[in-house]
Short mmCIF file of N, CA, C and O in Angstrom, two decimals:
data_model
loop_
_atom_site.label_atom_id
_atom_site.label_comp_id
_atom_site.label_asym_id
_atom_site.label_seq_id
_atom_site.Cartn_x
_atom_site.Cartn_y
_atom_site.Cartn_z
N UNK A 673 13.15 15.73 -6.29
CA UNK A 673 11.71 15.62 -6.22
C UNK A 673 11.31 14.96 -4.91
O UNK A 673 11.88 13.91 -4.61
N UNK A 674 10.17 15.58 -3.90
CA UNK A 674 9.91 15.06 -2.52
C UNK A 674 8.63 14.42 -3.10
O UNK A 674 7.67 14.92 -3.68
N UNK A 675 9.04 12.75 -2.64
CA UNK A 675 8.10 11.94 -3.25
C UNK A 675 7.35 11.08 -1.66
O UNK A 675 7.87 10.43 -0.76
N UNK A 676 5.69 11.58 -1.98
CA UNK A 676 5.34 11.28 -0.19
C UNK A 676 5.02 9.92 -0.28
O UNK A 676 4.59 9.35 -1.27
N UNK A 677 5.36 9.23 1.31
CA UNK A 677 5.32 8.20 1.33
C UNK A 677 3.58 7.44 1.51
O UNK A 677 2.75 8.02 2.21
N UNK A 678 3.31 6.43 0.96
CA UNK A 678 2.27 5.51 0.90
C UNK A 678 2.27 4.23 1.53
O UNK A 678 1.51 3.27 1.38
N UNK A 679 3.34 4.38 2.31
CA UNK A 679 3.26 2.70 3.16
C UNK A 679 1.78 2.71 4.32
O UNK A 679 1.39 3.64 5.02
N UNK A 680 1.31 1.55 4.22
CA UNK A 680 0.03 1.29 5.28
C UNK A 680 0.18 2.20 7.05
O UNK A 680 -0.76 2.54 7.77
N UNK A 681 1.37 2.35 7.25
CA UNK A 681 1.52 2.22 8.65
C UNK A 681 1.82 4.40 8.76
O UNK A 681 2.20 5.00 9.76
N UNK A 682 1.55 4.89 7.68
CA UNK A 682 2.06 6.09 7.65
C UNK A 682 0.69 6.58 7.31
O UNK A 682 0.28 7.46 8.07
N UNK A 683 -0.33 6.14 6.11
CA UNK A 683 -1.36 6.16 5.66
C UNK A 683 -2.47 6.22 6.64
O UNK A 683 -3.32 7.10 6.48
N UNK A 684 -2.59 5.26 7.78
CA UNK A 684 -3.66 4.98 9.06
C UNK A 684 -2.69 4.36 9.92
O UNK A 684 -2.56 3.14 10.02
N UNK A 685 -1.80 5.45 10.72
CA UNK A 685 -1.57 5.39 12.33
C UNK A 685 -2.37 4.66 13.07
O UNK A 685 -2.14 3.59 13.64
N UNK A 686 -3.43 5.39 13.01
CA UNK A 686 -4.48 4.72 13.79
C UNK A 686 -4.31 3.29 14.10
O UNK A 686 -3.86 2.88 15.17
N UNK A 687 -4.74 2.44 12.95
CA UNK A 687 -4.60 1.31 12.95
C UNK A 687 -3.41 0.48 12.74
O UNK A 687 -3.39 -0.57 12.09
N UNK A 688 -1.92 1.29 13.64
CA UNK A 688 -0.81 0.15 13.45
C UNK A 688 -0.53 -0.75 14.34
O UNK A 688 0.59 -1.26 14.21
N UNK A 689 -1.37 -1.23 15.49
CA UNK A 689 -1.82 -2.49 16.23
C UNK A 689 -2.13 -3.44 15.70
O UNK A 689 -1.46 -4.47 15.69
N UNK A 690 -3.84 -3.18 14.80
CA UNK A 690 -4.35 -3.64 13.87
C UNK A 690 -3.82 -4.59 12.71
O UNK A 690 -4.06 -5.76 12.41
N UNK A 691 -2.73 -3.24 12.01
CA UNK A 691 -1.63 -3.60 11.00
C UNK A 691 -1.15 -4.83 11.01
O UNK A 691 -1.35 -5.82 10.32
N UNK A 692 -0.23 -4.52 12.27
CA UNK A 692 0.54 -5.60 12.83
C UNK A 692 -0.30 -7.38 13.11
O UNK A 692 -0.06 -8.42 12.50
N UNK A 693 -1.17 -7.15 14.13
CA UNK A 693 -1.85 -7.90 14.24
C UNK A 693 -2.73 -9.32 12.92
O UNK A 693 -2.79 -10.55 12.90
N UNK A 694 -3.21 -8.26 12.11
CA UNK A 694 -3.42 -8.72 10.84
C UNK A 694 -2.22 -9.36 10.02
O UNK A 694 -2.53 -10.22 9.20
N UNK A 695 -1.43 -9.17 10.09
CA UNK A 695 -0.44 -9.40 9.28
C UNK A 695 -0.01 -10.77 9.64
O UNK A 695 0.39 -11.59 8.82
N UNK A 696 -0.12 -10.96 10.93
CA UNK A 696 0.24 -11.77 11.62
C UNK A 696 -0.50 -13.56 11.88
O UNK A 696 -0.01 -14.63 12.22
N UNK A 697 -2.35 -12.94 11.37
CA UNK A 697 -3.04 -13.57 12.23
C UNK A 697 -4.33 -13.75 10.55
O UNK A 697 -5.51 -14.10 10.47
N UNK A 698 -3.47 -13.36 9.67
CA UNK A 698 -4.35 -13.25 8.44
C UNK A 698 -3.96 -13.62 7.40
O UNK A 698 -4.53 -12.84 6.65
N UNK A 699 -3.21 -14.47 6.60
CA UNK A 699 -3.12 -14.83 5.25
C UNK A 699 -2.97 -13.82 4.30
O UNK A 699 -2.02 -13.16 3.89
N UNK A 700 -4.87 -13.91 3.91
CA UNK A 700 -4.98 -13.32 3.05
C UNK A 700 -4.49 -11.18 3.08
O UNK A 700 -3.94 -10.41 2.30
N UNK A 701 -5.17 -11.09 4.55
CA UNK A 701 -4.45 -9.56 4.85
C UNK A 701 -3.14 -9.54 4.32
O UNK A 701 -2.90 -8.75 3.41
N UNK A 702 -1.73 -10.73 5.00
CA UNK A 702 -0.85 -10.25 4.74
C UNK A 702 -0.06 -10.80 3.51
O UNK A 702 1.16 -10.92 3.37
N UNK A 703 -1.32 -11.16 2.48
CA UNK A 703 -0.87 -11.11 0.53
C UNK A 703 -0.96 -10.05 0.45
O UNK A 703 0.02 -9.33 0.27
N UNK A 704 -2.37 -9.53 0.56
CA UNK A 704 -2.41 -8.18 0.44
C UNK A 704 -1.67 -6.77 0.52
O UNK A 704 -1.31 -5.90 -0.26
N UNK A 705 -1.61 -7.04 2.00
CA UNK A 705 -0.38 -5.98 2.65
C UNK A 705 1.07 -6.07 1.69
O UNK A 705 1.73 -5.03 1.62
N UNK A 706 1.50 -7.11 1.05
CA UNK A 706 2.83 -7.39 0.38
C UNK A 706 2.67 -6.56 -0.89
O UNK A 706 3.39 -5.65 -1.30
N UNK A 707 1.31 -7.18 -1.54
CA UNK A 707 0.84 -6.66 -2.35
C UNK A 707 1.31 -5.31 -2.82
O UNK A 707 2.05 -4.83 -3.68
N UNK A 708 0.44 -4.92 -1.77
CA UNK A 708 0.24 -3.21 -1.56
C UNK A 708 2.39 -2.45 -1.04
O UNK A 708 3.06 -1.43 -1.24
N UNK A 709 2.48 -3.13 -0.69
CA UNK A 709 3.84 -2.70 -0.57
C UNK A 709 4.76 -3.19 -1.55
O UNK A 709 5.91 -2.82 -1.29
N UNK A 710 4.69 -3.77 -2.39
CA UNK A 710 5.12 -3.74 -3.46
C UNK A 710 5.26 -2.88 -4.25
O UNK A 710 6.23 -2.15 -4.47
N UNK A 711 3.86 -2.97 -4.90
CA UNK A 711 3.38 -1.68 -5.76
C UNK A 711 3.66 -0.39 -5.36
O UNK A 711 4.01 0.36 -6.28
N UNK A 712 3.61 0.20 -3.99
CA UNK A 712 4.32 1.14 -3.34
C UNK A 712 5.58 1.58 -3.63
O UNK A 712 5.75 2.79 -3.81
N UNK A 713 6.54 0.76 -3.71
CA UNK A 713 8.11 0.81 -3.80
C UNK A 713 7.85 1.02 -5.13
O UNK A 713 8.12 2.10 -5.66
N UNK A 714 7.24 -0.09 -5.85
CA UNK A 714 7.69 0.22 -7.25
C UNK A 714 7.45 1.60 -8.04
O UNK A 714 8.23 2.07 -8.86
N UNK A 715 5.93 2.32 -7.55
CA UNK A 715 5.85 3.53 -7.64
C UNK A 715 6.54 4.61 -7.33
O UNK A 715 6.67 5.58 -8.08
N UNK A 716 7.09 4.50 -6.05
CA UNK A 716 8.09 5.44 -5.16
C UNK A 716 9.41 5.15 -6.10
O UNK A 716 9.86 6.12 -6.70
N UNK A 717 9.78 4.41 -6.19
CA UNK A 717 10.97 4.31 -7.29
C UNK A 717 11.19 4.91 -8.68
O UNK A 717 12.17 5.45 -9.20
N UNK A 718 9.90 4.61 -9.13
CA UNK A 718 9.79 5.40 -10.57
C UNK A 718 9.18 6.80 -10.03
O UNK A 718 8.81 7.19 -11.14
N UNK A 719 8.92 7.50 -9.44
CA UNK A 719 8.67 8.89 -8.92
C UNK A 719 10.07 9.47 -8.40
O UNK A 719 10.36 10.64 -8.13
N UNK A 720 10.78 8.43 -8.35
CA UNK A 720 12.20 9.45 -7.58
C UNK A 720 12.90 9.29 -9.13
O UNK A 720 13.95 9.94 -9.20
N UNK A 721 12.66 8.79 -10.00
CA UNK A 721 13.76 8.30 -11.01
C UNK A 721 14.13 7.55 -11.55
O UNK A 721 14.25 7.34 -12.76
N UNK A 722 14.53 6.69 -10.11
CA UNK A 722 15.01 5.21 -10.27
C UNK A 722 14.80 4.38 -11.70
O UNK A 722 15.60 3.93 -12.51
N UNK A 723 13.55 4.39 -11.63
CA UNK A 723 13.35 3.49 -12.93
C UNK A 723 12.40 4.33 -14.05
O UNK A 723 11.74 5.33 -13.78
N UNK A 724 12.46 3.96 -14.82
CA UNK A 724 12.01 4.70 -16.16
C UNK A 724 10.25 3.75 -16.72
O UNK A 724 10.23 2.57 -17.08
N UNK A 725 9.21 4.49 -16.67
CA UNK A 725 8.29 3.95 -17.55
C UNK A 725 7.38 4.94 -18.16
O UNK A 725 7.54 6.16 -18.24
N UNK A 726 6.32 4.16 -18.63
CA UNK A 726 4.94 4.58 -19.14
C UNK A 726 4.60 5.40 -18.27
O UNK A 726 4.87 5.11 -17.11
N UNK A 727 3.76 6.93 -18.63
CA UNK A 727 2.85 7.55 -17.83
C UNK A 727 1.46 6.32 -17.82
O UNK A 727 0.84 6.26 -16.76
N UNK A 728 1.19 5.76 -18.52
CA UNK A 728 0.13 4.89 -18.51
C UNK A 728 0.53 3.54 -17.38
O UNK A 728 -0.37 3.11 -16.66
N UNK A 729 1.66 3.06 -17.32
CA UNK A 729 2.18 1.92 -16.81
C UNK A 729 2.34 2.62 -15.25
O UNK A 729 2.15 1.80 -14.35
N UNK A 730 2.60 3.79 -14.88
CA UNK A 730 2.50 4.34 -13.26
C UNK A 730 1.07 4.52 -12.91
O UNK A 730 0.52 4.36 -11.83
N UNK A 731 0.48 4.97 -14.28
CA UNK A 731 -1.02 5.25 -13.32
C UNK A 731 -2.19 4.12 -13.31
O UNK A 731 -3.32 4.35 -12.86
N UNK A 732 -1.69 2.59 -13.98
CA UNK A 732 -2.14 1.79 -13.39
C UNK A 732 -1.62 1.14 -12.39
O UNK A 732 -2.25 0.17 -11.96
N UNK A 733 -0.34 1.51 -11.77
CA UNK A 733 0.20 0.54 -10.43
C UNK A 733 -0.43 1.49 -9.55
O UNK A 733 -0.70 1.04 -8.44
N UNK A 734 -0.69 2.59 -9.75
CA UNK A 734 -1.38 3.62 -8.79
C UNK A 734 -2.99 3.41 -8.68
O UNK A 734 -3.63 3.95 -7.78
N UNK A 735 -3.50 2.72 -9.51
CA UNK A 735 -5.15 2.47 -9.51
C UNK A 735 -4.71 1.40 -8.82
O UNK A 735 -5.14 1.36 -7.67
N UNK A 736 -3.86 0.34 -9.20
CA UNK A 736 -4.13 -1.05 -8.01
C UNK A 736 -3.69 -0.78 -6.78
O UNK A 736 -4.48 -1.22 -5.95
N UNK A 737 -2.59 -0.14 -6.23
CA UNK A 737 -2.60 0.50 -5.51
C UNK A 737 -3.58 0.67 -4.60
O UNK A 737 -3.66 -0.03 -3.59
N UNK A 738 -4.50 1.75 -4.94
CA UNK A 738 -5.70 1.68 -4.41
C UNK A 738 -6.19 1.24 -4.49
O UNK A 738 -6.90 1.61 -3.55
N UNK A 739 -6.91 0.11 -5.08
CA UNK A 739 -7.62 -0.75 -4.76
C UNK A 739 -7.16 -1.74 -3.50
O UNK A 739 -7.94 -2.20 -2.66
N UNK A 740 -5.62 -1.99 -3.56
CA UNK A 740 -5.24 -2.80 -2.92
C UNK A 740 -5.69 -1.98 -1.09
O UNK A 740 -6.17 -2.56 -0.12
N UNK A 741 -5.35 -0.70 -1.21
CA UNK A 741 -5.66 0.40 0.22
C UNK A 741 -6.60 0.31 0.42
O UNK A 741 -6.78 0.41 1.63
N UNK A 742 -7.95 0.07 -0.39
CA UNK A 742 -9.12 0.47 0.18
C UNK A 742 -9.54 -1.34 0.19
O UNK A 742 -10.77 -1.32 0.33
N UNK A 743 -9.19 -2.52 0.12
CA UNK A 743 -9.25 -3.64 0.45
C UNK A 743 -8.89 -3.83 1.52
O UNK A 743 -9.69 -4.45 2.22
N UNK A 744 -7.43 -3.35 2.22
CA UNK A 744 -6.72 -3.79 3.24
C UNK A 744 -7.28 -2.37 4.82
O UNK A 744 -6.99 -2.39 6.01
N UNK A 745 -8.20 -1.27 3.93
CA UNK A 745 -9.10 -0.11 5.50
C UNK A 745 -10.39 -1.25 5.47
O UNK A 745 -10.84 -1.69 6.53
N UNK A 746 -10.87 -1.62 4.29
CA UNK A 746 -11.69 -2.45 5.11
C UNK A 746 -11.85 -3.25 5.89
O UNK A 746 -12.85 -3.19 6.60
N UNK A 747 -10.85 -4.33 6.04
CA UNK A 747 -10.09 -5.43 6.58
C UNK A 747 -9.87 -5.00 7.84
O UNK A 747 -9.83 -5.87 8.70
N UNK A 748 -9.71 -3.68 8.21
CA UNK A 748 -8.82 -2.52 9.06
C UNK A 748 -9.76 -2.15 9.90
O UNK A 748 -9.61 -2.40 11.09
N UNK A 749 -11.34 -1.27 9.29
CA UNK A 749 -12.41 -1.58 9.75
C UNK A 749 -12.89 -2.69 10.63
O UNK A 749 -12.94 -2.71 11.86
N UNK A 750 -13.15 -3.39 9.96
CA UNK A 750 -13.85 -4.64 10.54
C UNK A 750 -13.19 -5.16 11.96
O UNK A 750 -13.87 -5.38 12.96
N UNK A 751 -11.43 -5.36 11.87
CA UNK A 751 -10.93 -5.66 12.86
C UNK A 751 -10.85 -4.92 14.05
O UNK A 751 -10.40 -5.27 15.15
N UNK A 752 -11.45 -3.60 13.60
CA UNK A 752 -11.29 -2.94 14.88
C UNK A 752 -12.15 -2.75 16.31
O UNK A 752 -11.68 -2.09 17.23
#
């Protein structure tokens, strides 16, 4: 199964100066960013196999997920 990737830096190119920068120079950005890459792996893992769950238990790490993405373009926004 080709499972596409969701890391920040693949998601908005654009902003991998930004990325970086933030991560660096932001706290709370880079809870967030961990956050969000967390939940990433853990999704990407149970999409390849790896681990076994709930259809209900993936498609809420996939709603925070996004929430966590559209917290960290705003952040992304602003800094730019």
């Amino acid at each position: 199964m080709l499972v596409e990737k969701h890391d920040l830096h693949h998601e908005f190119p654009e902003f991998h100066d930004q990325i970086h920068n933030l991560k660096v120079s932001n706290m709370h950005f880079a809870k967030l960013f961990t956050e969000y890459h967390d939940k990433d792996h853990e999704i990407h893992r149970i999409e390849q196999g790896s681990e076994v769950s709930s259809d209900d238990y993936l498609e809420n790490l996939k709603k925070q997920r996004l929430l966590l993405k559209d917290q960290l373009f705003a952040m992304l926004q602003k800094a730019d």
